[in-house]
Amino acid sequence: MSQFELSEQEQIRRESLEELRKLGINPYPAAEFKTNITSTEIKKSFHPDKNNLQDVSIAGRLMSRRIMGSASFAEIQDSKGRIQIYLRRDDLCPDDDKTMYNTVFKKHLDIGDFIGVEGFVFITQVGEISVHVKKLTVLSKSLRPLPIVKEKDGKVYDAVSDPEFRYRQRYVDLVVNPGVREIFKKRTRILDSLRTLFNSKGYLEVETPILQPIPGGAAARPFITHHNSLDMPLYLRIANELYLKRLIVGGFEGVYEFSKDFRNEGMDRSHNPEFTVMEIYVAYKDYLWMMDFTEEMIEKVALDLHGSTTVPYNDKEISFKRPFRRISMIDAIKEYTGVDITGMNEDQLREVCNSLDIETESSMGKGKLIDEIFGEKCESHLIQPTFIIDYPIEMSPLCKRHRNNPELTERFELIVNGKELCNAYSELNDPIDQRERFQDQLKLSEKGDNEAMFIDQDFLRALEYGMPPTSGMGIGIDRLAMIMTNQPSIQDVLFFPQMRPEKTEKMDGKEKYLKAGIPEEWVETIQKLGYKTIEKVKMVDKHTKLHQEICGFNKKNSLGLKNPSPDEVAVWLENIKKLI
RNA sequence: CGGCUCGUAGCUCAGCUGGCAGAGCACGUGACUCUUAAUCAUGGGGUCGAGGGUUCGAGCCCCUCCGAGCCGACCA
């Protein structure tokens, strides 16, 4: 790798790396470094009057240094937090040889390096619990400078705020930006909270296929892939609903799965192409039971995470205290538009849409039109958790018909902060009805709805063997994490949100330049001047221009090379033109 | 897919009406034995996202492209 491509700071770090090796210090040692404490444990458990923690060993990343001649303060950051360390030359180097302090620590260690220290805990004159270092071990040298983020009195200075930087180099975001690791720890605690609840009820966590021959269970465009030895298309799952119901057919009472789903659709602050959904199915229950269970579940998550049912979100506060408001879809539409759509046919609904300035398409059926009205006029108003219940039958092909009204289904969605969070049904278990519903979907598909569901014959076969009455619920884990951690974008609760690939600039190898007769000593210069490919050199119209640039670069950087003659440069260009 | 905004040193950001490319932190060198956004002195560091155009002269004006964010469209 060419040293020319490195920034000044990177070059200095590489030189330090070499210097450490010359001193017989392996910058990347293999041996385990035994620690016996973490930064937060030290802060929590040190009592000066007890004189405890006199023999600690701790490892982490060097995050700041304040060098004052023969004594220094520094901070190391481990997985739990930061702790200040105090290094004194004559303690670190009790003998005559002061290399470890003067040369290794002061000259060749940098912010970002991993070190291990052993020593005793004390409190400095200004009152900060610190580790007085007696022994220092280099554990891993960092070759790239980290962004420097400073903090005082809880105020953060120079935080890395560029979203592109943060998401593409999440590892850096996690290291330097305070609080980012906390968000992801909380995300995991949400999963733990849910899992604990489900397990306590005796429900079984299962895994079902991600690669599916028929992408079922939701209305969405799938990603498609291909299996070579079977020579058939496979789809990345858009939902796992149909598989979990097969397991209920198989006799489990309750099953749940945390499922990575994939949808080939747009991306925005609440949509990533791959996302996590938790789906749960419980036999002998209905959607009314599931509503109670969902309330219990969400309230528990809020309590486990915040110790409170009130959760701050943006400039609002969201209360997850049971019970949540329950309102039927038709009543919600009445409330926010003043229109009562009870009993309306497709044409009347289309008329309502027009009068409300909602765009419609001819492919939309009755269910889609109602959904459109709700989505446009109601959903965004629902900030506090609200169950919307009893959806029109056309938009819920896997859901049982309402016990009192055949036009409706026993379905609810939980809306929080104007967005769908949960979706649940009394599951349709009548195989004949289910077959007809799939066929209606087929008609929608023929009408041009490219999200209508496929017919899954094997799923129908399973239902024909008999499925007990069952209620199922799905919850968007990413959106739940957003709300519970007060993050504005789904990208903030995914470690690695989907991004366009970074463009890496193409650079030709040396041999291409040599082939054109360019002497080896000039190749780096020419590349440094911006001619990273031989193609780019070819674009030079006058050899004198390139000649001048080369000579200028030679002089400016004191390379001490003998300049080529203009004629020589002209020959290079001719060679290149012949070659390509 | 459309509208708006942004892209300048490792990071955060200035950059006027088009006239030598700037600051703080970081980095190098020197001073300093309890500092904490350490301090003091001093020095280096730039393809101004890429390409083209206008101009005597472009970080700045115009066009094209790339990447990102926000709003909308589509979509759960």
PDB file of N, CA and C in Angstrom, chain A residues 10 52 58 98 112 125 138 153 156 164 184 202 263 292 325 376 416 435 504 513 541 543 575:
ATOM      1  N   GLU A  10      -2.178   9.411   9.842  1.00  0.00           N
ATOM      2  CA  GLU A  10      -2.074   7.963   9.664  1.00  0.00           C
ATOM      3  C   GLU A  10      -0.627   7.538   9.483  1.00  0.00           C
ATOM      4  N   ASN A  52      -9.868  -0.095  49.543  1.00  0.00           N
ATOM      5  CA  ASN A  52     -10.048  -1.295  48.714  1.00  0.00           C
ATOM      6  C   ASN A  52      -9.561  -1.024  47.282  1.00  0.00           C
ATOM      7  N   ILE A  58      -7.345  -3.529  34.348  1.00  0.00           N
ATOM      8  CA  ILE A  58      -8.458  -3.091  33.513  1.00  0.00           C
ATOM      9  C   ILE A  58      -7.934  -2.785  32.123  1.00  0.00           C
ATOM     10  N   LYS A  98      13.595   4.742  31.370  1.00  0.00           N
ATOM     11  CA  LYS A  98      12.306   5.438  31.380  1.00  0.00           C
ATOM     12  C   LYS A  98      11.566   5.316  30.045  1.00  0.00           C
ATOM     13  N   GLY A 112      -7.272   6.037  20.816  1.00  0.00           N
ATOM     14  CA  GLY A 112      -7.825   4.949  20.014  1.00  0.00           C
ATOM     15  C   GLY A 112      -7.114   3.628  20.248  1.00  0.00           C
ATOM     16  N   GLN A 125      -6.837  15.006  43.578  1.00  0.00           N
ATOM     17  CA  GLN A 125      -7.090  16.208  44.370  1.00  0.00           C
ATOM     18  C   GLN A 125      -8.377  16.906  43.972  1.00  0.00           C
ATOM     19  N   VAL A 138       0.588  -2.658  26.005  1.00  0.00           N
ATOM     20  CA  VAL A 138      -0.028  -2.295  24.721  1.00  0.00           C
ATOM     21  C   VAL A 138      -0.802  -3.504  24.210  1.00  0.00           C
ATOM     22  N   ASP A 153     -19.694  18.698  31.761  1.00  0.00           N
ATOM     23  CA  ASP A 153     -20.957  18.943  32.446  1.00  0.00           C
ATOM     24  C   ASP A 153     -22.135  18.399  31.629  1.00  0.00           C
ATOM     25  N   VAL A 156     -22.064  17.840  25.177  1.00  0.00           N
ATOM     26  CA  VAL A 156     -21.172  17.154  24.248  1.00  0.00           C
ATOM     27  C   VAL A 156     -20.672  18.137  23.202  1.00  0.00           C
ATOM     28  N   GLU A 164     -24.460  10.121   7.569  1.00  0.00           N
ATOM     29  CA  GLU A 164     -23.789   9.187   6.663  1.00  0.00           C
ATOM     30  C   GLU A 164     -22.575   8.561   7.339  1.00  0.00           C
ATOM     31  N   PHE A 184     -28.587   0.616  21.815  1.00  0.00           N
ATOM     32  CA  PHE A 184     -28.628  -0.767  21.335  1.00  0.00           C
ATOM     33  C   PHE A 184     -28.743  -1.753  22.492  1.00  0.00           C
ATOM     34  N   GLY A 202     -45.433 -19.986  29.018  1.00  0.00           N
ATOM     35  CA  GLY A 202     -45.274 -21.317  28.458  1.00  0.00           C
ATOM     36  C   GLY A 202     -45.306 -21.360  26.942  1.00  0.00           C
ATOM     37  N   ARG A 263     -38.723  -6.631   2.811  1.00  0.00           N
ATOM     38  CA  ARG A 263     -39.712  -6.113   1.869  1.00  0.00           C
ATOM     39  C   ARG A 263     -39.025  -5.187   0.875  1.00  0.00           C
ATOM     40  N   ASP A 292     -55.871  -7.468  25.298  1.00  0.00           N
ATOM     41  CA  ASP A 292     -55.445  -7.378  26.698  1.00  0.00           C
ATOM     42  C   ASP A 292     -53.977  -7.788  26.850  1.00  0.00           C
ATOM     43  N   ARG A 325     -56.847   3.200  24.626  1.00  0.00           N
ATOM     44  CA  ARG A 325     -58.121   3.527  23.977  1.00  0.00           C
ATOM     45  C   ARG A 325     -58.435   2.502  22.880  1.00  0.00           C
ATOM     46  N   GLU A 376     -54.871   8.311   5.546  1.00  0.00           N
ATOM     47  CA  GLU A 376     -54.676   9.724   5.213  1.00  0.00           C
ATOM     48  C   GLU A 376     -55.163  10.658   6.324  1.00  0.00           C
ATOM     49  N   VAL A 416     -49.331   3.891  17.561  1.00  0.00           N
ATOM     50  CA  VAL A 416     -48.620   4.735  18.523  1.00  0.00           C
ATOM     51  C   VAL A 416     -47.816   5.761  17.727  1.00  0.00           C
ATOM     52  N   ARG A 435     -59.835 -20.328   1.500  1.00  0.00           N
ATOM     53  CA  ARG A 435     -59.575 -20.546   0.071  1.00  0.00           C
ATOM     54  C   ARG A 435     -60.261 -19.457  -0.760  1.00  0.00           C
ATOM     55  N   THR A 504     -15.795   3.524  -4.299  1.00  0.00           N
ATOM     56  CA  THR A 504     -14.350   3.519  -4.068  1.00  0.00           C
ATOM     57  C   THR A 504     -13.684   3.893  -5.378  1.00  0.00           C
ATOM     58  N   TYR A 513       1.346   1.262 -15.430  1.00  0.00           N
ATOM     59  CA  TYR A 513       2.139   2.452 -15.712  1.00  0.00           C
ATOM     60  C   TYR A 513       3.512   2.051 -16.251  1.00  0.00           C
ATOM     61  N   ASP A 541      -4.112  16.245 -22.702  1.00  0.00           N
ATOM     62  CA  ASP A 541      -3.968  16.607 -24.118  1.00  0.00           C
ATOM     63  C   ASP A 541      -2.559  17.099 -24.457  1.00  0.00           C
ATOM     64  N   HIS A 543       1.520  17.022 -23.443  1.00  0.00           N
ATOM     65  CA  HIS A 543       2.527  16.376 -22.599  1.00  0.00           C
ATOM     66  C   HIS A 543       3.248  17.400 -21.723  1.00  0.00           C
ATOM     67  N   ASN A 575       3.000   6.017 -25.805  1.00  0.00           N
ATOM     68  CA  ASN A 575       2.913   4.588 -25.462  1.00  0.00           C
ATOM     69  C   ASN A 575       1.519   4.226 -24.981  1.00  0.00           C
TER      70      ASN A 575
END
